[in-house]
Amino acid sequence: MSTGRIVVVGGGAGGMLAAGEAARSGARVLLLEKMRHPGRKIGITGKGRCNLTNRAPLPEFIEHFGRNGRFLRQCFHRFFAPELMAMLRELDLDLVTERGGRVFPVSGRATDVVRTLRGWLKKNGVEIRACSPVQEICQDRGRVDAVVCGSDRIAARAVILATGGASYPATGSTGDGYPMAGRLGHRIVPVRPALVPLETAGDATVPLQGLRLRNIGVRLVVDARRRQRLFGELEFMAGGVTGPTILTLSGLAVDMLRQGRQVRLALDLKPALDERKLEARLLRDFERRGREPLAAVLRGLLPPQMVPVCLHLTGLPGGLAAGQVRSGQRKRLRTWLKDFRLEVTGHRPLAEAIVTAGGVDLGGVDPRTMQSRLVAGLFFAGEILDLQADTGGYNLQAAFSTGWLAGRSAAARLRE
Ligand SMILES: Cc1cc2nc3c(=O)[nH]c(=O)nc-3n(C[C@H](O)[C@H](O)[C@H](O)COP(=O)(O)OP(=O)(O)OC[C@H]3O[C@@H](n4cnc5c(N)ncnc54)[C@H](O)[C@@H]3O)c2cc1C
């Protein structure tokens, strides 16, 4: 192996896999991390449990990345969920697969994943320099030759840029890599939040704050046209909504809002009942409990917090005896239960997004190696690339896989 060195910039999921794999392949590796420890963001993933990958078959997995997913095909053929899981198990990290194919450490602690990866880096002889923010990547005649870190110029035969996106900046991901790649000629697709809570108009939903609805249908309606429909969970928060369905729809919602389009959410609170069945259910309930006030009967149909909101938005009197509800009023209720509309006025900022959409344009990167097509010896890994997926472990797997491939390829380049 040549005496040249690989410098990995950023010690997140992508950077750690890149550094460890390059070192395992025999290269001398220096990992420069701006924070006091690598892996800060991994430590907060999956609500502290780290949903590190998903057991979905490859074609389905790739679909979760949308149009850009095919860029990952060759990378995933080399290092995918089974390889990642085997590697972590070999390092004594027990894993468990949960609903929807989501994989977590058995311990339920994301910090165990970080600890395992740090141990792996150490075992493979990676030199880690913490508190070392890189400002620049230097090139000479189309080849990388160094990075600038503070007042140091550190020589490098290859550089792997793995600085992540620009969300949750307290973890160290502040988007530093975009201008560095841009100055080397890479096109940067405008960055914007993905997997982000949405803000909604009006204060009718204020009493619902903190309420989590399971098994509901959520449609995203743009300029009166239905664009996407999902089933699952939604959570009301101050000034808006979040939860798995909303996060998944948010990428399209953000793009549509940016185009000045009208964006609405239509909630189907009774997705298991079509209009006919819902009418039969209402008739039955109202007949059986005819003397009771409508508000009390609605509590059998809705979470208690929702009843006043339902009455307010449909204009139905809660004190009315259920047996007195007229057919027109029932229709209003039915429509609301199947099509509860929320006007989307905005989204939470990039800093609060689970992932950053946009980034280094994939056209400038070789999907077989993760090497730049513009600057020899420059590689990319992780969220800095213009890749983003739904929730479910897909984003971390992409960071791990692109990291692994970049590390492998950079080490191979040193041997050339
Ligand atoms: C709250 C939250 C929960 C999430 N949960 C999940 C989940 O359960 N499953 C899932 O698949 N995905 C999840 N994600 C997304 C996932 O964490 C990211 O997609 C993934 O961590 C990206 O890895 P990365 O290595 O590219 O970037 P990061 O993990 O962001 O790492 C980048 C690293 O580079 C360092 N850095 C930045 N600039 C410099 C510089 N100039 N010099 C040196 N170092 C620098 C940073 O300090 C950081 O350590 C979650 C994200 C968030 C915010």
GROMACS .gro file of C-alpha atoms and ligand atoms in nm:
model
  469
    1MET     CA    1   0.000   0.000   0.000
    2SER     CA    2   0.120   0.349  -0.085
    3THR     CA    3   0.215   0.579   0.201
    4GLY     CA    4  -0.043   0.837   0.089
    5ARG     CA    5  -0.323   0.915   0.324
    6ILE     CA    6  -0.701   0.926   0.295
    7VAL     CA    7  -0.867   1.213   0.478
    8VAL     CA    8  -1.233   1.169   0.570
    9VAL     CA    9  -1.412   1.495   0.643
   10GLY     CA   10  -1.703   1.442   0.885
   11GLY     CA   11  -1.760   1.155   1.125
   12GLY     CA   12  -2.130   1.079   1.084
   13ALA     CA   13  -2.277   0.754   0.955
   14GLY     CA   14  -2.124   0.802   0.610
   15GLY     CA   15  -1.783   0.923   0.730
   16MET     CA   16  -1.740   0.652   0.992
   17LEU     CA   17  -1.818   0.372   0.747
   18ALA     CA   18  -1.589   0.533   0.489
   19ALA     CA   19  -1.300   0.570   0.733
   20GLY     CA   20  -1.335   0.222   0.882
   21GLU     CA   21  -1.369   0.045   0.548
   22ALA     CA   22  -1.077   0.235   0.391
   23ALA     CA   23  -0.858   0.144   0.690
   24ARG     CA   24  -0.977  -0.217   0.683
   25SER     CA   25  -0.873  -0.225   0.317
   26GLY     CA   26  -0.520  -0.128   0.425
   27ALA     CA   27  -0.514   0.251   0.382
   28ARG     CA   28  -0.380   0.507   0.628
   29VAL     CA   29  -0.686   0.708   0.730
   30LEU     CA   30  -0.736   1.034   0.914
   31LEU     CA   31  -1.092   1.125   1.016
   32LEU     CA   32  -1.150   1.496   1.084
   33GLU     CA   33  -1.461   1.567   1.287
   34LYS     CA   34  -1.573   1.914   1.376
   35MET     CA   35  -1.753   1.818   1.700
   36ARG     CA   36  -1.598   1.674   2.016
   37HIS     CA   37  -1.702   1.322   1.915
   38PRO     CA   38  -1.804   1.157   1.590
   39GLY     CA   39  -2.157   1.022   1.549
   40ARG     CA   40  -2.357   1.288   1.735
   41LYS     CA   41  -2.650   1.268   1.494
   42ILE     CA   42  -2.666   0.886   1.499
   43GLY     CA   43  -2.709   0.921   1.876
   44ILE     CA   44  -3.043   1.100   1.835
   45THR     CA   45  -3.186   0.898   1.547
   46GLY     CA   46  -3.504   0.695   1.573
   47LYS     CA   47  -3.611   0.886   1.886
   48GLY     CA   48  -3.291   0.771   2.053
   49ARG     CA   49  -3.330   0.410   1.934
   50CYS     CA   50  -3.162   0.437   1.589
   51ASN     CA   51  -3.361   0.280   1.311
   52LEU     CA   52  -3.043   0.189   1.126
   53THR     CA   53  -3.184   0.012   0.822
   54ASN     CA   54  -3.486  -0.165   0.680
   55ARG     CA   55  -3.541  -0.525   0.566
   56ALA     CA   56  -3.738  -0.422   0.255
   57PRO     CA   57  -3.622  -0.596  -0.064
   58LEU     CA   58  -3.387  -0.391  -0.282
   59PRO     CA   59  -3.638  -0.264  -0.545
   60GLU     CA   60  -3.883  -0.151  -0.277
   61PHE     CA   61  -3.600   0.001  -0.072
   62ILE     CA   62  -3.484   0.206  -0.368
   63GLU     CA   63  -3.837   0.331  -0.437
   64HIS     CA   64  -3.831   0.510  -0.102
   65PHE     CA   65  -3.569   0.749  -0.247
   66GLY     CA   66  -3.791   0.867  -0.531
   67ARG     CA   67  -3.639   0.957  -0.866
   68ASN     CA   68  -3.276   0.967  -0.749
   69GLY     CA   69  -3.292   0.621  -0.592
   70ARG     CA   70  -3.147   0.443  -0.893
   71PHE     CA   71  -2.814   0.614  -0.825
   72LEU     CA   72  -2.784   0.379  -0.525
   73ARG     CA   73  -2.840   0.055  -0.716
   74GLN     CA   74  -2.477  -0.033  -0.775
   75CYS     CA   75  -2.373   0.079  -0.430
   76PHE     CA   76  -2.644  -0.134  -0.266
   77HIS     CA   77  -2.534  -0.434  -0.473
   78ARG     CA   78  -2.198  -0.410  -0.297
   79PHE     CA   79  -2.306  -0.321   0.059
   80PHE     CA   80  -2.668  -0.333   0.168
   81ALA     CA   81  -2.881  -0.408   0.474
   82PRO     CA   82  -2.771  -0.774   0.515
   83GLU     CA   83  -2.403  -0.674   0.496
   84LEU     CA   84  -2.451  -0.387   0.743
   85MET     CA   85  -2.642  -0.610   0.985
   86ALA     CA   86  -2.384  -0.890   0.958
   87MET     CA   87  -2.105  -0.641   1.022
   88LEU     CA   88  -2.273  -0.495   1.331
   89ARG     CA   89  -2.359  -0.840   1.469
   90GLU     CA   90  -1.998  -0.944   1.426
   91LEU     CA   91  -1.910  -0.641   1.636
   92ASP     CA   92  -2.143  -0.779   1.906
   93LEU     CA   93  -2.431  -0.539   1.845
   94ASP     CA   94  -2.753  -0.741   1.861
   95LEU     CA   95  -3.030  -0.621   1.631
   96VAL     CA   96  -3.404  -0.662   1.615
   97THR     CA   97  -3.647  -0.618   1.326
   98GLU     CA   98  -3.973  -0.446   1.409
   99ARG     CA   99  -4.297  -0.355   1.231
  100GLY     CA  100  -4.246  -0.244   0.873
  101GLY     CA  101  -3.904  -0.414   0.850
  102ARG     CA  102  -3.737  -0.146   1.064
  103VAL     CA  103  -3.413  -0.258   1.225
  104PHE     CA  104  -3.295  -0.133   1.567
  105PRO     CA  105  -3.032  -0.236   1.820
  106VAL     CA  106  -3.190  -0.480   2.068
  107SER     CA  107  -3.079  -0.256   2.354
  108GLY     CA  108  -3.300   0.024   2.218
  109ARG     CA  109  -3.008   0.266   2.249
  110ALA     CA  110  -2.877   0.460   1.951
  111THR     CA  111  -2.564   0.536   2.150
  112ASP     CA  112  -2.477   0.164   2.133
  113VAL     CA  113  -2.453   0.198   1.754
  114VAL     CA  114  -2.219   0.495   1.794
  115ARG     CA  115  -2.007   0.311   2.051
  116THR     CA  116  -1.985   0.005   1.825
  117LEU     CA  117  -1.875   0.210   1.525
  118ARG     CA  118  -1.619   0.407   1.724
  119GLY     CA  119  -1.476   0.076   1.850
  120TRP     CA  120  -1.458  -0.051   1.493
  121LEU     CA  121  -1.269   0.261   1.380
  122LYS     CA  122  -1.021   0.217   1.662
  123LYS     CA  123  -0.973  -0.153   1.586
  124ASN     CA  124  -0.898  -0.070   1.223
  125GLY     CA  125  -0.643   0.196   1.319
  126VAL     CA  126  -0.830   0.507   1.200
  127GLU     CA  127  -0.678   0.824   1.344
  128ILE     CA  128  -0.960   1.047   1.469
  129ARG     CA  129  -0.908   1.418   1.521
  130ALA     CA  130  -1.206   1.576   1.696
  131CYS     CA  131  -1.286   1.949   1.717
  132SER     CA  132  -1.134   1.980   1.368
  133PRO     CA  133  -1.360   2.167   1.126
  134VAL     CA  134  -1.234   2.153   0.768
  135GLN     CA  135  -1.271   2.471   0.565
  136GLU     CA  136  -1.136   2.380   0.224
  137ILE     CA  137  -1.038   2.094  -0.002
  138CYS     CA  138  -0.738   2.174  -0.221
  139GLN     CA  139  -0.670   2.040  -0.565
  140ASP     CA  140  -0.377   2.054  -0.800
  141ARG     CA  141  -0.433   1.996  -1.172
  142GLY     CA  142  -0.761   1.814  -1.122
  143ARG     CA  143  -0.650   1.598  -0.827
  144VAL     CA  144  -0.714   1.655  -0.458
  145ASP     CA  145  -0.394   1.701  -0.264
  146ALA     CA  146  -0.485   1.845   0.078
  147VAL     CA  147  -0.748   1.981   0.312
  148VAL     CA  148  -0.734   2.300   0.513
  149CYS     CA  149  -0.831   2.263   0.880
  150GLY     CA  150  -0.775   2.575   1.089
  151SER     CA  151  -0.420   2.685   1.022
  152ASP     CA  152  -0.313   2.335   0.909
  153ARG     CA  153  -0.277   2.219   0.554
  154ILE     CA  154  -0.309   1.840   0.570
  155ALA     CA  155  -0.181   1.645   0.269
  156ALA     CA  156  -0.417   1.382   0.126
  157ARG     CA  157  -0.406   1.141  -0.168
  158ALA     CA  158  -0.783   1.108  -0.144
  159VAL     CA  159  -1.052   1.301   0.040
  160ILE     CA  160  -1.395   1.166   0.134
  161LEU     CA  161  -1.638   1.449   0.193
  162ALA     CA  162  -1.904   1.332   0.439
  163THR     CA  163  -2.022   1.646   0.616
  164GLY     CA  164  -2.392   1.549   0.603
  165GLY     CA  165  -2.682   1.785   0.537
  166ALA     CA  166  -2.785   2.108   0.707
  167SER     CA  167  -3.051   1.998   0.950
  168TYR     CA  168  -3.023   1.964   1.329
  169PRO     CA  169  -2.713   2.188   1.325
  170ALA     CA  170  -2.641   2.122   1.694
  171THR     CA  171  -2.519   1.777   1.585
  172GLY     CA  172  -2.250   1.939   1.368
  173SER     CA  173  -2.436   1.911   1.037
  174THR     CA  174  -2.434   2.273   0.929
  175GLY     CA  175  -2.400   2.229   0.554
  176ASP     CA  176  -2.025   2.307   0.542
  177GLY     CA  177  -1.961   2.058   0.264
  178TYR     CA  178  -2.183   2.226   0.004
  179PRO     CA  179  -1.967   2.535  -0.058
  180MET     CA  180  -1.650   2.322  -0.042
  181ALA     CA  181  -1.785   2.092  -0.316
  182GLY     CA  182  -1.920   2.392  -0.505
  183ARG     CA  183  -1.579   2.560  -0.516
  184LEU     CA  184  -1.441   2.242  -0.673
  185GLY     CA  185  -1.694   2.275  -0.956
  186HIS     CA  186  -1.974   2.053  -0.829
  187ARG     CA  187  -2.329   2.169  -0.891
  188ILE     CA  188  -2.531   2.194  -0.570
  189VAL     CA  189  -2.902   2.122  -0.602
  190PRO     CA  190  -3.072   2.382  -0.377
  191VAL     CA  191  -3.106   2.247  -0.025
  192ARG     CA  192  -3.444   2.242   0.144
  193PRO     CA  193  -3.609   2.055   0.429
  194ALA     CA  194  -3.744   1.702   0.382
  195LEU     CA  195  -3.916   1.495   0.649
  196VAL     CA  196  -4.027   1.809   0.825
  197PRO     CA  197  -4.343   1.899   1.025
  198LEU     CA  198  -4.600   2.110   0.840
  199GLU     CA  199  -4.764   2.428   0.968
  200THR     CA  200  -5.138   2.467   0.932
  201ALA     CA  201  -5.374   2.765   0.931
  202GLY     CA  202  -5.626   2.865   1.194
  203ASP     CA  203  -5.660   2.782   1.558
  204ALA     CA  204  -5.936   2.522   1.538
  205THR     CA  205  -5.682   2.247   1.599
  206VAL     CA  206  -5.520   2.411   1.904
  207PRO     CA  207  -5.706   2.181   2.147
  208LEU     CA  208  -5.568   1.882   1.956
  209GLN     CA  209  -5.204   1.962   2.034
  210GLY     CA  210  -5.023   1.646   2.141
  211LEU     CA  211  -5.299   1.415   2.011
  212ARG     CA  212  -5.171   1.120   1.807
  213LEU     CA  213  -5.408   0.957   1.560
  214ARG     CA  214  -5.329   0.603   1.443
  215ASN     CA  215  -5.465   0.426   1.136
  216ILE     CA  216  -5.600   0.728   0.954
  217GLY     CA  217  -5.582   0.821   0.587
  218VAL     CA  218  -5.396   1.138   0.488
  219ARG     CA  219  -5.419   1.293   0.143
  220LEU     CA  220  -5.205   1.575   0.015
  221VAL     CA  221  -5.417   1.798  -0.205
  222VAL     CA  222  -5.243   2.052  -0.429
  223ASP     CA  223  -5.455   2.311  -0.610
  224ALA     CA  224  -5.762   2.090  -0.552
  225ARG     CA  225  -5.591   1.780  -0.702
  226ARG     CA  226  -5.507   1.481  -0.488
  227ARG     CA  227  -5.133   1.417  -0.519
  228GLN     CA  228  -5.041   1.155  -0.262
  229ARG     CA  229  -5.228   0.934  -0.015
  230LEU     CA  230  -5.097   0.747   0.287
  231PHE     CA  231  -5.229   0.552   0.583
  232GLY     CA  232  -5.080   0.559   0.929
  233GLU     CA  233  -5.004   0.796   1.210
  234LEU     CA  234  -5.038   1.172   1.247
  235GLU     CA  235  -4.963   1.391   1.546
  236PHE     CA  236  -5.095   1.740   1.618
  237MET     CA  237  -4.836   1.985   1.747
  238ALA     CA  238  -4.829   2.357   1.819
  239GLY     CA  239  -4.925   2.529   1.496
  240GLY     CA  240  -4.924   2.221   1.279
  241VAL     CA  241  -4.891   1.849   1.228
  242THR     CA  242  -4.617   1.588   1.229
  243GLY     CA  243  -4.582   1.209   1.252
  244PRO     CA  244  -4.484   0.945   0.996
  245THR     CA  245  -4.751   1.023   0.734
  246ILE     CA  246  -4.683   1.397   0.746
  247LEU     CA  247  -4.305   1.358   0.733
  248THR     CA  248  -4.338   1.136   0.427
  249LEU     CA  249  -4.570   1.382   0.250
  250SER     CA  250  -4.364   1.683   0.354
  251GLY     CA  251  -4.106   1.668   0.073
  252LEU     CA  252  -4.373   1.719  -0.193
  253ALA     CA  253  -4.560   1.970   0.025
  254VAL     CA  254  -4.245   2.183   0.068
  255ASP     CA  255  -4.175   2.182  -0.307
  256MET     CA  256  -4.536   2.276  -0.389
  257LEU     CA  257  -4.543   2.557  -0.130
  258ARG     CA  258  -4.223   2.693  -0.282
  259GLN     CA  259  -4.398   2.706  -0.617
  260GLY     CA  260  -4.675   2.913  -0.457
  261ARG     CA  261  -4.934   2.637  -0.496
  262GLN     CA  262  -5.224   2.585  -0.260
  263VAL     CA  263  -5.150   2.287  -0.036
  264ARG     CA  264  -5.404   2.115   0.186
  265LEU     CA  265  -5.424   1.799   0.391
  266ALA     CA  266  -5.742   1.593   0.387
  267LEU     CA  267  -5.771   1.354   0.681
  268ASP     CA  268  -5.987   1.046   0.659
  269LEU     CA  269  -6.059   0.965   1.022
  270LYS     CA  270  -6.252   0.649   0.933
  271PRO     CA  271  -6.057   0.488   0.647
  272ALA     CA  272  -6.200   0.141   0.719
  273LEU     CA  273  -6.558   0.263   0.653
  274ASP     CA  274  -6.672   0.381   0.312
  275GLU     CA  275  -6.953   0.642   0.293
  276ARG     CA  276  -7.226   0.379   0.297
  277LYS     CA  277  -7.086   0.188   0.593
  278LEU     CA  278  -7.020   0.510   0.782
  279GLU     CA  279  -7.379   0.624   0.727
  280ALA     CA  280  -7.503   0.286   0.857
  281ARG     CA  281  -7.279   0.317   1.163
  282LEU     CA  282  -7.401   0.671   1.241
  283LEU     CA  283  -7.764   0.572   1.196
  284ARG     CA  284  -7.720   0.273   1.424
  285ASP     CA  285  -7.538   0.470   1.697
  286PHE     CA  286  -7.779   0.764   1.685
  287GLU     CA  287  -8.080   0.535   1.701
  288ARG     CA  288  -7.949   0.318   1.981
  289ARG     CA  289  -7.842   0.614   2.194
  290GLY     CA  290  -8.114   0.851   2.071
  291ARG     CA  291  -8.171   1.028   2.404
  292GLU     CA  292  -7.807   1.101   2.471
  293PRO     CA  293  -7.649   1.429   2.357
  294LEU     CA  294  -7.466   1.413   2.026
  295ALA     CA  295  -7.136   1.505   2.196
  296ALA     CA  296  -7.154   1.194   2.414
  297VAL     CA  297  -7.228   0.965   2.120
  298LEU     CA  298  -6.942   1.116   1.919
  299ARG     CA  299  -6.705   1.011   2.194
  300GLY     CA  300  -6.763   0.654   2.075
  301LEU     CA  301  -6.643   0.753   1.729
  302LEU     CA  302  -6.359   0.995   1.802
  303PRO     CA  303  -6.089   1.059   2.062
  304PRO     CA  304  -6.252   1.283   2.328
  305GLN     CA  305  -6.023   1.579   2.243
  306MET     CA  306  -6.159   1.580   1.889
  307VAL     CA  307  -6.526   1.601   1.976
  308PRO     CA  308  -6.541   1.980   2.045
  309VAL     CA  309  -6.331   2.043   1.732
  310CYS     CA  310  -6.567   1.829   1.525
  311LEU     CA  311  -6.872   2.010   1.664
  312HIS     CA  312  -6.712   2.350   1.605
  313LEU     CA  313  -6.608   2.277   1.246
  314THR     CA  314  -6.933   2.107   1.143
  315GLY     CA  315  -7.147   2.361   1.330
  316LEU     CA  316  -7.349   2.082   1.495
  317PRO     CA  317  -7.491   2.147   1.845
  318GLY     CA  318  -7.329   1.908   2.093
  319GLY     CA  319  -7.632   1.918   2.322
  320LEU     CA  320  -7.873   1.797   2.054
  321ALA     CA  321  -8.023   1.456   2.129
  322ALA     CA  322  -7.858   1.203   1.894
  323GLY     CA  323  -8.201   1.077   1.785
  324GLN     CA  324  -8.285   1.429   1.663
  325VAL     CA  325  -7.989   1.459   1.422
  326ARG     CA  326  -8.128   1.519   1.075
  327SER     CA  327  -8.006   1.362   0.752
  328GLY     CA  328  -7.838   1.686   0.632
  329GLN     CA  329  -7.653   1.717   0.963
  330ARG     CA  330  -7.543   1.354   0.939
  331LYS     CA  331  -7.409   1.421   0.592
  332ARG     CA  332  -7.206   1.716   0.726
  333LEU     CA  333  -7.064   1.492   0.993
  334ARG     CA  334  -6.987   1.216   0.744
  335THR     CA  335  -6.808   1.456   0.513
  336TRP     CA  336  -6.598   1.590   0.799
  337LEU     CA  337  -6.505   1.244   0.927
  338LYS     CA  338  -6.390   1.137   0.578
  339ASP     CA  339  -6.245   1.469   0.465
  340PHE     CA  340  -6.121   1.684   0.754
  341ARG     CA  341  -5.932   1.961   0.573
  342LEU     CA  342  -5.627   2.145   0.702
  343GLU     CA  343  -5.476   2.434   0.508
  344VAL     CA  344  -5.095   2.399   0.494
  345THR     CA  345  -4.940   2.743   0.530
  346GLY     CA  346  -4.574   2.649   0.565
  347HIS     CA  347  -4.326   2.408   0.714
  348ARG     CA  348  -4.084   2.405   1.005
  349PRO     CA  349  -3.734   2.529   0.914
  350LEU     CA  350  -3.448   2.324   0.769
  351ALA     CA  351  -3.289   2.308   1.115
  352GLU     CA  352  -3.584   2.095   1.230
  353ALA     CA  353  -3.597   1.864   0.928
  354ILE     CA  354  -3.499   1.499   0.972
  355VAL     CA  355  -3.313   1.513   0.641
  356THR     CA  356  -3.193   1.773   0.396
  357ALA     CA  357  -3.320   1.746   0.040
  358GLY     CA  358  -3.087   1.864  -0.236
  359GLY     CA  359  -2.707   1.869  -0.216
  360VAL     CA  360  -2.424   1.755  -0.442
  361ASP     CA  361  -2.573   1.684  -0.784
  362LEU     CA  362  -2.552   1.310  -0.855
  363GLY     CA  363  -2.455   1.375  -1.216
  364GLY     CA  364  -2.108   1.477  -1.094
  365VAL     CA  365  -2.050   1.155  -0.898
  366ASP     CA  366  -1.967   0.805  -1.027
  367PRO     CA  367  -2.226   0.567  -0.871
  368ARG     CA  368  -1.984   0.272  -0.902
  369THR     CA  369  -1.722   0.432  -0.676
  370MET     CA  370  -1.867   0.754  -0.523
  371GLN     CA  371  -1.573   0.936  -0.681
  372SER     CA  372  -1.617   1.287  -0.823
  373ARG     CA  373  -1.629   1.300  -1.202
  374LEU     CA  374  -1.461   1.641  -1.184
  375VAL     CA  375  -1.178   1.607  -0.934
  376ALA     CA  376  -0.973   1.286  -0.909
  377GLY     CA  377  -0.937   1.150  -0.557
  378LEU     CA  378  -1.245   1.330  -0.424
  379PHE     CA  379  -1.524   1.103  -0.295
  380PHE     CA  380  -1.863   1.171  -0.142
  381ALA     CA  381  -2.063   0.984   0.121
  382GLY     CA  382  -2.396   1.032   0.295
  383GLU     CA  383  -2.651   1.306   0.309
  384ILE     CA  384  -2.432   1.567   0.138
  385LEU     CA  385  -2.542   1.392  -0.182
  386ASP     CA  386  -2.874   1.485  -0.340
  387LEU     CA  387  -3.045   1.180  -0.188
  388GLN     CA  388  -3.329   1.166   0.060
  389ALA     CA  389  -3.576   0.898   0.153
  390ASP     CA  390  -3.884   0.836   0.364
  391THR     CA  391  -3.856   0.746   0.731
  392GLY     CA  392  -3.789   0.378   0.804
  393GLY     CA  393  -3.410   0.338   0.819
  394TYR     CA  394  -3.350   0.419   0.452
  395ASN     CA  395  -3.149   0.737   0.506
  396LEU     CA  396  -2.900   0.582   0.745
  397GLN     CA  397  -2.852   0.280   0.520
  398ALA     CA  398  -2.778   0.515   0.228
  399ALA     CA  399  -2.518   0.696   0.439
  400PHE     CA  400  -2.363   0.368   0.556
  401SER     CA  401  -2.359   0.218   0.205
  402THR     CA  402  -2.223   0.522   0.022
  403GLY     CA  403  -1.966   0.558   0.303
  404TRP     CA  404  -1.858   0.197   0.272
  405LEU     CA  405  -1.824   0.226  -0.107
  406ALA     CA  406  -1.638   0.557  -0.091
  407GLY     CA  407  -1.394   0.411   0.164
  408ARG     CA  408  -1.343   0.096  -0.041
  409SER     CA  409  -1.292   0.291  -0.365
  410ALA     CA  410  -1.058   0.549  -0.210
  411ALA     CA  411  -0.840   0.270  -0.068
  412ALA     CA  412  -0.834   0.100  -0.410
  413ARG     CA  413  -0.726   0.430  -0.569
  414LEU     CA  414  -0.428   0.451  -0.335
  415ARG     CA  415  -0.317   0.107  -0.450
  416GLU     CA  416  -0.324   0.209  -0.817
  417LIG     C1  417  -3.380   1.366   1.473
  417LIG     C2  418  -3.334   1.277   1.361
  417LIG     C3  419  -3.373   1.144   1.361
  417LIG     C4  420  -3.334   1.060   1.256
  417LIG     N1  421  -3.369   0.930   1.261
  417LIG     C5  422  -3.331   0.847   1.162
  417LIG     C6  423  -3.358   0.708   1.169
  417LIG     O1  424  -3.408   0.656   1.271
  417LIG     N2  425  -3.324   0.631   1.062
  417LIG     C7  426  -3.262   0.683   0.951
  417LIG     O2  427  -3.235   0.609   0.857
  417LIG     N3  428  -3.229   0.814   0.945
  417LIG     C8  429  -3.260   0.896   1.047
  417LIG     N4  430  -3.225   1.028   1.042
  417LIG     C9  431  -3.145   1.075   0.927
  417LIG    C10  432  -3.000   1.032   0.944
  417LIG     O3  433  -2.957   1.062   1.075
  417LIG    C11  434  -2.907   1.103   0.844
  417LIG     O4  435  -2.956   1.086   0.714
  417LIG    C12  436  -2.765   1.049   0.854
  417LIG     O5  437  -2.714   1.067   0.984
  417LIG    C13  438  -2.672   1.115   0.754
  417LIG     O6  439  -2.540   1.070   0.778
  417LIG     P1  440  -2.416   1.155   0.728
  417LIG     O7  441  -2.296   1.082   0.773
  417LIG     O8  442  -2.427   1.185   0.585
  417LIG     O9  443  -2.426   1.295   0.801
  417LIG     P2  444  -2.424   1.332   0.956
  417LIG    O10  445  -2.468   1.217   1.039
  417LIG    O11  446  -2.496   1.459   0.963
  417LIG    O12  447  -2.270   1.353   0.987
  417LIG    C14  448  -2.195   1.458   0.933
  417LIG    C15  449  -2.075   1.480   1.024
  417LIG    O13  450  -1.987   1.573   0.962
  417LIG    C16  451  -1.939   1.662   1.061
  417LIG     N5  452  -1.899   1.786   0.994
  417LIG    C17  453  -1.978   1.879   0.936
  417LIG     N6  454  -1.904   1.978   0.882
  417LIG    C18  455  -1.775   1.948   0.907
  417LIG    C19  456  -1.651   2.011   0.879
  417LIG     N7  457  -1.645   2.128   0.814
  417LIG     N8  458  -1.536   1.952   0.917
  417LIG    C20  459  -1.539   1.834   0.987
  417LIG     N9  460  -1.653   1.770   1.018
  417LIG    C21  461  -1.770   1.826   0.978
  417LIG    C22  462  -2.056   1.680   1.156
  417LIG    O14  463  -2.015   1.726   1.282
  417LIG    C23  464  -2.114   1.538   1.159
  417LIG    O15  465  -2.055   1.461   1.262
  417LIG    C24  466  -3.258   1.112   1.147
  417LIG    C25  467  -3.218   1.246   1.149
  417LIG    C26  468  -3.255   1.328   1.255
  417LIG    C27  469  -3.210   1.470   1.255
   0.00000   0.00000   0.00000
